[in-house]
Amino acid sequence: MTSILTPRTASNALLVTALCCSLNGMTASTAAAQQPTLAVLVEQLAGANVYIRAGTDDGVVVDDTLSVYDESGERYLGAFLVVSSSSARSVVAFLGDPFSVTRGATIQIRLGAAAVIPEPTSDTRDATEPTASQTRTQTGSTPDVTGRLSLQLNALESTTRWLSNEEMRVERQFATPALGLRLTATHLPGDLKFTTNLKGSYRYSSADLVQPSQSIRIYQVGLEKSFDGVPIQFQIGRFYNRFETFSGYWDGLLLHYGERGLGMGAIAGFQPERANEGPNSTLPKYSVFVDFNQAGQTTRYYANISFHQVLPRDDSPNRTFVGWSQRLTVGAVRLGSDLQVDHDTESASWSVARLHANATVPLVQGLSLRARYALDRPLSQFSLIALDRISFKRQQGNAGISYWARGGSFNLDVTANRFNENDITYTYSASFNLSRTPLAGLGLFGAASYWTVTSTKAANLYAGLNRSFGVVQARASYQLYRTESTNNILLAHTGEAGLMFPISQRVFWTLQARLQRGKHQTANSIFVNLWTNF
């Protein structure tokens, strides 16, 4: 079942020039090349919000700023602000004027690298990559340290009433204070670069529902080095492989040869624990890969081909798979595909584990058609970990139309889903976003979706406003969620509000509150974030 997800907040925050200028002077970024880069999938568009498949497990945190590039990583599109993030997914809002992104497409994001909001162009809404004068760089041998330090608090209380016995109530409370640090140090001795991204938290829950209560998660830590005059990159530690699409995170060693055009490389190491990002010596793995990147005036092509093996040290079978990813842009036409083929050691056969294909075709200025097909049929339940060989097959087809203009956007989608051999289910969704309206300069956004699963029908309506008051950003939204099954109707109303404002030239507050009311469940939550860039 596909539906529009519910963010903690709904905003198109940080749209005004005042805060843009403030960010230019207060939280200047490092050069884009110094930042961690991730290839992420755009899962959904909902008004002012974009849903991407990257979360805290990838180092994406609330109030983070992301530089956004096209599939090849060559063309700068604009910037996102992270307004909500779970372990595997995030809700982001446009930082500055909206730019065209497509559901089902892959984009490149660079963490903590979007403090500068460039002026948009007049034709395609694609922005110009920040120049050297807009980014914080430092030459010579003096170390340069940049990063972000944040102190967060999530608090939630909920009351649930059973459908079969409405007099019976279950009350729960949760609170999670957390301290996060992301740091990049360049121009170290030997021209090394050190990068780390970690988070420590204490998780309180009533009746000790969440264990362990203390958690330290290391998303990235390691050293990188490039060699003058030789296109060789060396990386050691915990990192995300940015040169190919399929292997994800590593505790290991990477060597890559090549820059633009043709490149090749190899990695050896271990698969980190997915549950807590801890080290894991029981899942050694290695990969070899070739990447190609070629760009012309109107045409761009990017591809990577890779071979992978995971070699568990217990009785689990080895995991062998091959991946091929490619992206082609011709003018405003965009095509992309990802193919992963797994080797089944039991049957000694090869089978397609992942096949994703998407296309975007322009009709007239600002108006485009898009389509996507996705097949996922892994040998195991968890990618890269062949410990539980639980097979499933999921297919999804999507078609939609988008309109993007200087002041906003509109999207309309129809999605068909099928899990294993079950019946096909459908989701219908629409969204719009007006970055600024004549009504007191308010920004207006909204989304709606309707889907069915066998005898269950569900609908979600969502609308919100945002407004700037000098350097203070305010947003508010309302959501109605209704589910109807054979014997029950569930109805929930949710209101959200948030403020973001600077305390000083480098320190910022974010305050967000959420109230949910329904016959069978009520919930109150608050999120506080105090953060600074250095």
PDB file of C-alpha atoms in Angstrom, residues 6-274:
ATOM      1  CA  THR A   6       2.555  12.124   7.677  1.00  0.00           C
ATOM      2  CA  PRO A   7       5.422  14.448   8.603  1.00  0.00           C
ATOM      3  CA  ARG A   8       6.040  15.784  12.081  1.00  0.00           C
ATOM      4  CA  THR A   9       5.731  19.234  10.593  1.00  0.00           C
ATOM      5  CA  ALA A  10       4.642  20.551   7.238  1.00  0.00           C
ATOM      6  CA  SER A  11       6.511  23.557   5.988  1.00  0.00           C
ATOM      7  CA  ASN A  12       8.070  25.346   3.137  1.00  0.00           C
ATOM      8  CA  ALA A  13      10.243  27.169   5.611  1.00  0.00           C
ATOM      9  CA  LEU A  14      13.159  29.544   5.058  1.00  0.00           C
ATOM     10  CA  LEU A  15      11.791  31.146   1.925  1.00  0.00           C
ATOM     11  CA  VAL A  16      12.473  34.816   2.580  1.00  0.00           C
ATOM     12  CA  THR A  17      15.473  36.834   1.597  1.00  0.00           C
ATOM     13  CA  ALA A  18      16.103  37.973   5.167  1.00  0.00           C
ATOM     14  CA  LEU A  19      16.916  34.514   6.404  1.00  0.00           C
ATOM     15  CA  CYS A  20      18.772  33.703   3.206  1.00  0.00           C
ATOM     16  CA  CYS A  21      21.072  36.636   3.904  1.00  0.00           C
ATOM     17  CA  SER A  22      21.298  35.592   7.539  1.00  0.00           C
ATOM     18  CA  LEU A  23      22.349  32.087   6.554  1.00  0.00           C
ATOM     19  CA  ASN A  24      24.934  33.468   4.140  1.00  0.00           C
ATOM     20  CA  GLY A  25      26.673  35.253   6.968  1.00  0.00           C
ATOM     21  CA  MET A  26      25.928  32.953   9.888  1.00  0.00           C
ATOM     22  CA  THR A  27      26.103  29.353   8.659  1.00  0.00           C
ATOM     23  CA  ALA A  28      28.244  29.370   5.569  1.00  0.00           C
ATOM     24  CA  SER A  29      28.886  25.959   4.097  1.00  0.00           C
ATOM     25  CA  THR A  30      32.031  24.232   3.075  1.00  0.00           C
ATOM     26  CA  ALA A  31      32.669  23.552  -0.555  1.00  0.00           C
ATOM     27  CA  ALA A  32      30.266  20.993  -1.954  1.00  0.00           C
ATOM     28  CA  ALA A  33      33.037  18.583  -2.776  1.00  0.00           C
ATOM     29  CA  GLN A  34      33.888  18.307   0.936  1.00  0.00           C
ATOM     30  CA  GLN A  35      30.452  17.013   1.931  1.00  0.00           C
ATOM     31  CA  PRO A  36      29.114  13.444   2.152  1.00  0.00           C
ATOM     32  CA  THR A  37      27.055  12.625  -0.952  1.00  0.00           C
ATOM     33  CA  LEU A  38      24.093  10.239  -1.111  1.00  0.00           C
ATOM     34  CA  ALA A  39      22.041   8.952  -4.033  1.00  0.00           C
ATOM     35  CA  VAL A  40      18.415   8.907  -2.832  1.00  0.00           C
ATOM     36  CA  LEU A  41      15.025   8.037  -4.266  1.00  0.00           C
ATOM     37  CA  VAL A  42      12.219  10.620  -4.393  1.00  0.00           C
ATOM     38  CA  GLU A  43       9.298   8.610  -3.009  1.00  0.00           C
ATOM     39  CA  GLN A  44       6.483  11.140  -2.906  1.00  0.00           C
ATOM     40  CA  LEU A  45       5.523  14.748  -3.564  1.00  0.00           C
ATOM     41  CA  ALA A  46       2.916  16.307  -1.272  1.00  0.00           C
ATOM     42  CA  GLY A  47       2.426  20.037  -1.546  1.00  0.00           C
ATOM     43  CA  ALA A  48       5.410  21.801  -0.056  1.00  0.00           C
ATOM     44  CA  ASN A  49       6.912  18.508   1.085  1.00  0.00           C
ATOM     45  CA  VAL A  50       9.153  16.024  -0.716  1.00  0.00           C
ATOM     46  CA  TYR A  51       9.649  12.535   0.706  1.00  0.00           C
ATOM     47  CA  ILE A  52      13.059  10.957   0.142  1.00  0.00           C
ATOM     48  CA  ARG A  53      14.399   7.504   0.984  1.00  0.00           C
ATOM     49  CA  ALA A  54      17.156   8.598   3.339  1.00  0.00           C
ATOM     50  CA  GLY A  55      16.935   9.117   7.070  1.00  0.00           C
ATOM     51  CA  THR A  56      18.858   9.215  10.296  1.00  0.00           C
ATOM     52  CA  ASP A  57      20.540   5.906   9.418  1.00  0.00           C
ATOM     53  CA  ASP A  58      22.132   7.820   6.529  1.00  0.00           C
ATOM     54  CA  GLY A  59      23.061  10.820   8.665  1.00  0.00           C
ATOM     55  CA  VAL A  60      20.114  13.026   7.601  1.00  0.00           C
ATOM     56  CA  VAL A  61      18.784  14.987  10.600  1.00  0.00           C
ATOM     57  CA  VAL A  62      16.020  17.506  11.280  1.00  0.00           C
ATOM     58  CA  ASP A  63      16.883  21.113  10.362  1.00  0.00           C
ATOM     59  CA  ASP A  64      19.673  19.874   8.112  1.00  0.00           C
ATOM     60  CA  THR A  65      20.253  21.672   4.827  1.00  0.00           C
ATOM     61  CA  LEU A  66      20.872  19.630   1.702  1.00  0.00           C
ATOM     62  CA  SER A  67      22.364  20.627  -1.621  1.00  0.00           C
ATOM     63  CA  VAL A  68      20.470  18.820  -4.381  1.00  0.00           C
ATOM     64  CA  TYR A  69      21.973  17.623  -7.656  1.00  0.00           C
ATOM     65  CA  ASP A  70      20.585  15.637 -10.572  1.00  0.00           C
ATOM     66  CA  GLU A  71      21.081  11.894 -11.020  1.00  0.00           C
ATOM     67  CA  SER A  72      24.621  12.281 -12.306  1.00  0.00           C
ATOM     68  CA  GLY A  73      25.685  14.597  -9.491  1.00  0.00           C
ATOM     69  CA  GLU A  74      26.829  17.169 -12.072  1.00  0.00           C
ATOM     70  CA  ARG A  75      23.902  19.612 -12.312  1.00  0.00           C
ATOM     71  CA  TYR A  76      22.994  21.645  -9.216  1.00  0.00           C
ATOM     72  CA  LEU A  77      19.214  21.961  -8.754  1.00  0.00           C
ATOM     73  CA  GLY A  78      18.738  23.812  -5.479  1.00  0.00           C
ATOM     74  CA  ALA A  79      18.422  23.142  -1.757  1.00  0.00           C
ATOM     75  CA  PHE A  80      16.224  21.275   0.736  1.00  0.00           C
ATOM     76  CA  LEU A  81      15.510  21.794   4.430  1.00  0.00           C
ATOM     77  CA  VAL A  82      14.868  18.601   6.448  1.00  0.00           C
ATOM     78  CA  VAL A  83      11.666  19.033   8.495  1.00  0.00           C
ATOM     79  CA  SER A  84      11.198  15.442   9.675  1.00  0.00           C
ATOM     80  CA  SER A  85      13.379  12.331   9.629  1.00  0.00           C
ATOM     81  CA  SER A  86      12.934   8.694  10.632  1.00  0.00           C
ATOM     82  CA  SER A  87      15.512   5.925  10.392  1.00  0.00           C
ATOM     83  CA  ALA A  88      15.052   5.321   6.660  1.00  0.00           C
ATOM     84  CA  ARG A  89      13.022   8.252   5.286  1.00  0.00           C
ATOM     85  CA  SER A  90      12.847  12.034   5.527  1.00  0.00           C
ATOM     86  CA  VAL A  91      10.419  14.818   4.759  1.00  0.00           C
ATOM     87  CA  VAL A  92      12.125  17.830   3.193  1.00  0.00           C
ATOM     88  CA  ALA A  93      10.932  21.263   2.105  1.00  0.00           C
ATOM     89  CA  PHE A  94      12.328  23.544  -0.572  1.00  0.00           C
ATOM     90  CA  LEU A  95      14.928  25.972   0.716  1.00  0.00           C
ATOM     91  CA  GLY A  96      14.322  28.940  -1.549  1.00  0.00           C
ATOM     92  CA  ASP A  97      12.199  28.798  -4.704  1.00  0.00           C
ATOM     93  CA  PRO A  98      10.889  25.328  -5.650  1.00  0.00           C
ATOM     94  CA  PHE A  99      12.666  23.441  -8.414  1.00  0.00           C
ATOM     95  CA  SER A 100      11.534  20.494 -10.478  1.00  0.00           C
ATOM     96  CA  VAL A 101      11.946  17.058  -8.885  1.00  0.00           C
ATOM     97  CA  THR A 102      10.148  13.940 -10.050  1.00  0.00           C
ATOM     98  CA  ARG A 103       8.582  11.161  -8.054  1.00  0.00           C
ATOM     99  CA  GLY A 104      10.490   7.928  -8.604  1.00  0.00           C
ATOM    100  CA  ALA A 105      13.655   9.700  -9.732  1.00  0.00           C
ATOM    101  CA  THR A 106      17.056   9.429  -8.103  1.00  0.00           C
ATOM    102  CA  ILE A 107      18.771  12.624  -6.968  1.00  0.00           C
ATOM    103  CA  GLN A 108      22.116  13.321  -5.344  1.00  0.00           C
ATOM    104  CA  ILE A 109      22.106  15.133  -1.997  1.00  0.00           C
ATOM    105  CA  ARG A 110      25.048  16.562  -0.085  1.00  0.00           C
ATOM    106  CA  LEU A 111      24.611  16.809   3.648  1.00  0.00           C
ATOM    107  CA  GLY A 112      24.994  20.127   5.392  1.00  0.00           C
ATOM    108  CA  ALA A 113      26.095  21.884   2.217  1.00  0.00           C
ATOM    109  CA  ALA A 114      23.215  24.195   1.374  1.00  0.00           C
ATOM    110  CA  ALA A 115      23.613  27.364   3.383  1.00  0.00           C
ATOM    111  CA  VAL A 116      23.586  29.461   0.210  1.00  0.00           C
ATOM    112  CA  ILE A 117      20.399  29.867  -1.795  1.00  0.00           C
ATOM    113  CA  PRO A 118      21.263  30.764  -5.399  1.00  0.00           C
ATOM    114  CA  GLU A 119      19.093  32.900  -7.600  1.00  0.00           C
ATOM    115  CA  PRO A 120      16.826  30.686  -9.742  1.00  0.00           C
ATOM    116  CA  THR A 121      17.004  30.806 -13.522  1.00  0.00           C
ATOM    117  CA  SER A 122      14.084  32.066 -15.553  1.00  0.00           C
ATOM    118  CA  ASP A 123      13.514  29.012 -17.713  1.00  0.00           C
ATOM    119  CA  THR A 124      13.867  25.557 -16.124  1.00  0.00           C
ATOM    120  CA  ARG A 125      13.982  26.632 -12.445  1.00  0.00           C
ATOM    121  CA  ASP A 126      17.301  24.821 -12.196  1.00  0.00           C
ATOM    122  CA  ALA A 127      19.670  26.805 -10.014  1.00  0.00           C
ATOM    123  CA  THR A 128      23.298  27.613 -10.607  1.00  0.00           C
ATOM    124  CA  GLU A 129      25.831  25.829  -8.470  1.00  0.00           C
ATOM    125  CA  PRO A 130      27.252  28.104  -5.741  1.00  0.00           C
ATOM    126  CA  THR A 131      30.471  29.772  -6.750  1.00  0.00           C
ATOM    127  CA  ALA A 132      33.661  29.761  -4.737  1.00  0.00           C
ATOM    128  CA  SER A 133      32.794  33.173  -3.324  1.00  0.00           C
ATOM    129  CA  GLN A 134      29.516  31.776  -1.968  1.00  0.00           C
ATOM    130  CA  THR A 135      31.077  28.842  -0.145  1.00  0.00           C
ATOM    131  CA  ARG A 136      33.513  28.683   2.693  1.00  0.00           C
ATOM    132  CA  THR A 137      36.849  27.364   1.544  1.00  0.00           C
ATOM    133  CA  GLN A 138      40.347  27.626   2.817  1.00  0.00           C
ATOM    134  CA  THR A 139      43.559  26.935   0.956  1.00  0.00           C
ATOM    135  CA  GLY A 140      46.964  26.090   2.276  1.00  0.00           C
ATOM    136  CA  SER A 141      47.968  23.698   5.012  1.00  0.00           C
ATOM    137  CA  THR A 142      45.995  25.207   7.913  1.00  0.00           C
ATOM    138  CA  PRO A 143      43.272  22.757   9.067  1.00  0.00           C
ATOM    139  CA  ASP A 144      39.727  23.851   8.347  1.00  0.00           C
ATOM    140  CA  VAL A 145      36.985  22.431  10.593  1.00  0.00           C
ATOM    141  CA  THR A 146      33.288  22.815   9.801  1.00  0.00           C
ATOM    142  CA  GLY A 147      30.180  21.033  11.006  1.00  0.00           C
ATOM    143  CA  ARG A 148      26.995  21.123  13.011  1.00  0.00           C
ATOM    144  CA  LEU A 149      26.214  20.536  16.691  1.00  0.00           C
ATOM    145  CA  SER A 150      22.599  19.966  17.747  1.00  0.00           C
ATOM    146  CA  LEU A 151      20.708  19.281  20.973  1.00  0.00           C
ATOM    147  CA  GLN A 152      17.262  17.753  20.406  1.00  0.00           C
ATOM    148  CA  LEU A 153      14.299  16.643  22.469  1.00  0.00           C
ATOM    149  CA  ASN A 154      11.383  14.533  21.232  1.00  0.00           C
ATOM    150  CA  ALA A 155       8.493  13.975  23.645  1.00  0.00           C
ATOM    151  CA  LEU A 156       5.269  12.058  22.990  1.00  0.00           C
ATOM    152  CA  GLU A 157       2.288  10.913  25.008  1.00  0.00           C
ATOM    153  CA  SER A 158      -0.508   8.810  23.521  1.00  0.00           C
ATOM    154  CA  THR A 159      -3.747   7.146  24.577  1.00  0.00           C
ATOM    155  CA  THR A 160      -5.129   4.197  22.622  1.00  0.00           C
ATOM    156  CA  ARG A 161      -8.597   2.668  22.968  1.00  0.00           C
ATOM    157  CA  TRP A 162      -9.252  -0.849  21.675  1.00  0.00           C
ATOM    158  CA  LEU A 163     -11.732  -1.239  18.835  1.00  0.00           C
ATOM    159  CA  SER A 164     -13.326  -4.208  20.588  1.00  0.00           C
ATOM    160  CA  ASN A 165     -13.441  -2.518  24.003  1.00  0.00           C
ATOM    161  CA  GLU A 166     -13.502   1.260  23.923  1.00  0.00           C
ATOM    162  CA  GLU A 167     -13.555   1.477  27.725  1.00  0.00           C
ATOM    163  CA  MET A 168     -10.085  -0.032  27.903  1.00  0.00           C
ATOM    164  CA  ARG A 169      -7.260   2.486  27.474  1.00  0.00           C
ATOM    165  CA  VAL A 170      -3.510   2.159  27.076  1.00  0.00           C
ATOM    166  CA  GLU A 171      -1.425   5.226  27.910  1.00  0.00           C
ATOM    167  CA  ARG A 172       2.237   5.566  26.922  1.00  0.00           C
ATOM    168  CA  GLN A 173       4.913   8.245  27.247  1.00  0.00           C
ATOM    169  CA  PHE A 174       8.170   8.619  25.372  1.00  0.00           C
ATOM    170  CA  ALA A 175      10.996  11.164  25.629  1.00  0.00           C
ATOM    171  CA  THR A 176      14.273  11.185  23.714  1.00  0.00           C
ATOM    172  CA  PRO A 177      16.916  13.836  24.348  1.00  0.00           C
ATOM    173  CA  ALA A 178      19.767  13.538  21.854  1.00  0.00           C
ATOM    174  CA  LEU A 179      23.076  15.201  21.045  1.00  0.00           C
ATOM    175  CA  GLY A 180      24.248  15.124  17.436  1.00  0.00           C
ATOM    176  CA  LEU A 181      27.585  16.057  15.882  1.00  0.00           C
ATOM    177  CA  ARG A 182      28.641  16.224  12.257  1.00  0.00           C
ATOM    178  CA  LEU A 183      32.197  17.405  11.597  1.00  0.00           C
ATOM    179  CA  THR A 184      34.461  17.702   8.574  1.00  0.00           C
ATOM    180  CA  ALA A 185      38.136  18.591   8.954  1.00  0.00           C
ATOM    181  CA  THR A 186      40.138  19.331   5.793  1.00  0.00           C
ATOM    182  CA  HIS A 187      43.756  20.296   5.062  1.00  0.00           C
ATOM    183  CA  LEU A 188      45.012  17.936   7.758  1.00  0.00           C
ATOM    184  CA  PRO A 189      48.636  16.745   7.656  1.00  0.00           C
ATOM    185  CA  GLY A 190      49.190  14.722   4.518  1.00  0.00           C
ATOM    186  CA  ASP A 191      46.244  16.594   2.957  1.00  0.00           C
ATOM    187  CA  LEU A 192      43.836  14.186   4.648  1.00  0.00           C
ATOM    188  CA  LYS A 193      40.153  14.868   5.240  1.00  0.00           C
ATOM    189  CA  PHE A 194      38.386  13.572   8.347  1.00  0.00           C
ATOM    190  CA  THR A 195      34.586  13.206   8.463  1.00  0.00           C
ATOM    191  CA  THR A 196      32.338  12.061  11.283  1.00  0.00           C
ATOM    192  CA  ASN A 197      28.590  12.002  11.869  1.00  0.00           C
ATOM    193  CA  LEU A 198      27.259  10.604  15.131  1.00  0.00           C
ATOM    194  CA  LYS A 199      24.357  10.868  17.545  1.00  0.00           C
ATOM    195  CA  GLY A 200      23.972   9.943  21.208  1.00  0.00           C
ATOM    196  CA  SER A 201      20.552   9.685  22.800  1.00  0.00           C
ATOM    197  CA  TYR A 202      18.683   8.574  25.910  1.00  0.00           C
ATOM    198  CA  ARG A 203      15.323   6.967  25.184  1.00  0.00           C
ATOM    199  CA  TYR A 204      12.798   7.062  28.021  1.00  0.00           C
ATOM    200  CA  SER A 205       9.602   5.058  27.618  1.00  0.00           C
ATOM    201  CA  SER A 206       6.860   4.178  30.050  1.00  0.00           C
ATOM    202  CA  ALA A 207       6.944   0.549  31.181  1.00  0.00           C
ATOM    203  CA  ASP A 208      10.415   0.293  29.594  1.00  0.00           C
ATOM    204  CA  LEU A 209       8.978  -0.274  26.131  1.00  0.00           C
ATOM    205  CA  VAL A 210      12.167   0.844  24.352  1.00  0.00           C
ATOM    206  CA  GLN A 211      15.420  -0.956  25.061  1.00  0.00           C
ATOM    207  CA  PRO A 212      18.233  -0.200  25.377  1.00  0.00           C
ATOM    208  CA  SER A 213      17.549   3.212  26.846  1.00  0.00           C
ATOM    209  CA  GLN A 214      20.963   4.602  25.876  1.00  0.00           C
ATOM    210  CA  SER A 215      22.076   4.688  22.270  1.00  0.00           C
ATOM    211  CA  ILE A 216      25.160   5.911  20.422  1.00  0.00           C
ATOM    212  CA  ARG A 217      24.895   5.730  16.646  1.00  0.00           C
ATOM    213  CA  ILE A 218      27.868   6.348  14.385  1.00  0.00           C
ATOM    214  CA  TYR A 219      26.701   7.019  10.846  1.00  0.00           C
ATOM    215  CA  GLN A 220      30.057   7.980   9.419  1.00  0.00           C
ATOM    216  CA  VAL A 221      33.652   8.286  10.588  1.00  0.00           C
ATOM    217  CA  GLY A 222      36.756   8.014   8.474  1.00  0.00           C
ATOM    218  CA  LEU A 223      39.639   9.504   6.546  1.00  0.00           C
ATOM    219  CA  GLU A 224      39.839  10.413   2.861  1.00  0.00           C
ATOM    220  CA  LYS A 225      42.746  11.405   0.654  1.00  0.00           C
ATOM    221  CA  SER A 226      43.170  12.485  -2.950  1.00  0.00           C
ATOM    222  CA  PHE A 227      46.553  12.691  -4.650  1.00  0.00           C
ATOM    223  CA  ASP A 228      47.785  15.734  -6.574  1.00  0.00           C
ATOM    224  CA  GLY A 229      48.190  15.059 -10.270  1.00  0.00           C
ATOM    225  CA  VAL A 230      46.842  11.500 -10.000  1.00  0.00           C
ATOM    226  CA  PRO A 231      43.071  10.771 -10.096  1.00  0.00           C
ATOM    227  CA  ILE A 232      43.158   8.392  -7.118  1.00  0.00           C
ATOM    228  CA  GLN A 233      40.821   8.582  -4.112  1.00  0.00           C
ATOM    229  CA  PHE A 234      41.458   6.626  -0.932  1.00  0.00           C
ATOM    230  CA  GLN A 235      38.945   6.208   1.906  1.00  0.00           C
ATOM    231  CA  ILE A 236      39.046   4.242   5.160  1.00  0.00           C
ATOM    232  CA  GLY A 237      36.588   3.940   8.047  1.00  0.00           C
ATOM    233  CA  ARG A 238      32.797   3.963   7.944  1.00  0.00           C
ATOM    234  CA  PHE A 239      31.473   5.542   4.771  1.00  0.00           C
ATOM    235  CA  TYR A 240      28.854   5.431   2.049  1.00  0.00           C
ATOM    236  CA  ASN A 241      30.117   4.379  -1.372  1.00  0.00           C
ATOM    237  CA  ARG A 242      29.226   7.304  -3.618  1.00  0.00           C
ATOM    238  CA  PHE A 243      30.619   5.707  -6.774  1.00  0.00           C
ATOM    239  CA  GLU A 244      27.995   2.964  -7.150  1.00  0.00           C
ATOM    240  CA  THR A 245      24.361   2.453  -6.227  1.00  0.00           C
ATOM    241  CA  PHE A 246      23.968  -0.918  -4.560  1.00  0.00           C
ATOM    242  CA  SER A 247      26.410  -1.587  -1.713  1.00  0.00           C
ATOM    243  CA  GLY A 248      25.460   1.181   0.732  1.00  0.00           C
ATOM    244  CA  TYR A 249      27.509   1.677   3.920  1.00  0.00           C
ATOM    245  CA  TRP A 250      30.827   0.072   4.799  1.00  0.00           C
ATOM    246  CA  ASP A 251      33.299  -0.407   7.593  1.00  0.00           C
ATOM    247  CA  GLY A 252      36.271  -0.831   5.334  1.00  0.00           C
ATOM    248  CA  LEU A 253      38.707   0.469   2.771  1.00  0.00           C
ATOM    249  CA  LEU A 254      37.968   2.006  -0.650  1.00  0.00           C
ATOM    250  CA  LEU A 255      40.289   2.744  -3.556  1.00  0.00           C
ATOM    251  CA  HIS A 256      39.021   4.544  -6.662  1.00  0.00           C
ATOM    252  CA  TYR A 257      40.822   5.585  -9.822  1.00  0.00           C
ATOM    253  CA  GLY A 258      39.398   8.193 -12.193  1.00  0.00           C
ATOM    254  CA  GLU A 259      37.520  11.471 -12.019  1.00  0.00           C
ATOM    255  CA  ARG A 260      35.225  12.619 -14.841  1.00  0.00           C
ATOM    256  CA  GLY A 261      34.607  10.092 -17.547  1.00  0.00           C
ATOM    257  CA  LEU A 262      35.638   6.531 -16.754  1.00  0.00           C
ATOM    258  CA  GLY A 263      36.497   5.369 -13.243  1.00  0.00           C
ATOM    259  CA  MET A 264      36.958   2.090 -11.412  1.00  0.00           C
ATOM    260  CA  GLY A 265      37.458   0.932  -7.877  1.00  0.00           C
ATOM    261  CA  ALA A 266      37.279  -1.745  -5.215  1.00  0.00           C
ATOM    262  CA  ILE A 267      36.148  -1.968  -1.581  1.00  0.00           C
ATOM    263  CA  ALA A 268      36.736  -4.522   1.147  1.00  0.00           C
ATOM    264  CA  GLY A 269      35.329  -4.489   4.656  1.00  0.00           C
ATOM    265  CA  PHE A 270      32.308  -5.362   6.750  1.00  0.00           C
ATOM    266  CA  GLN A 271      28.580  -4.680   6.708  1.00  0.00           C
ATOM    267  CA  PRO A 272      27.619  -2.501   9.744  1.00  0.00           C
ATOM    268  CA  GLU A 273      24.768  -3.576  11.982  1.00  0.00           C
ATOM    269  CA  ARG A 274      21.519  -2.304  10.532  1.00  0.00           C
TER     270      ARG A 274
END
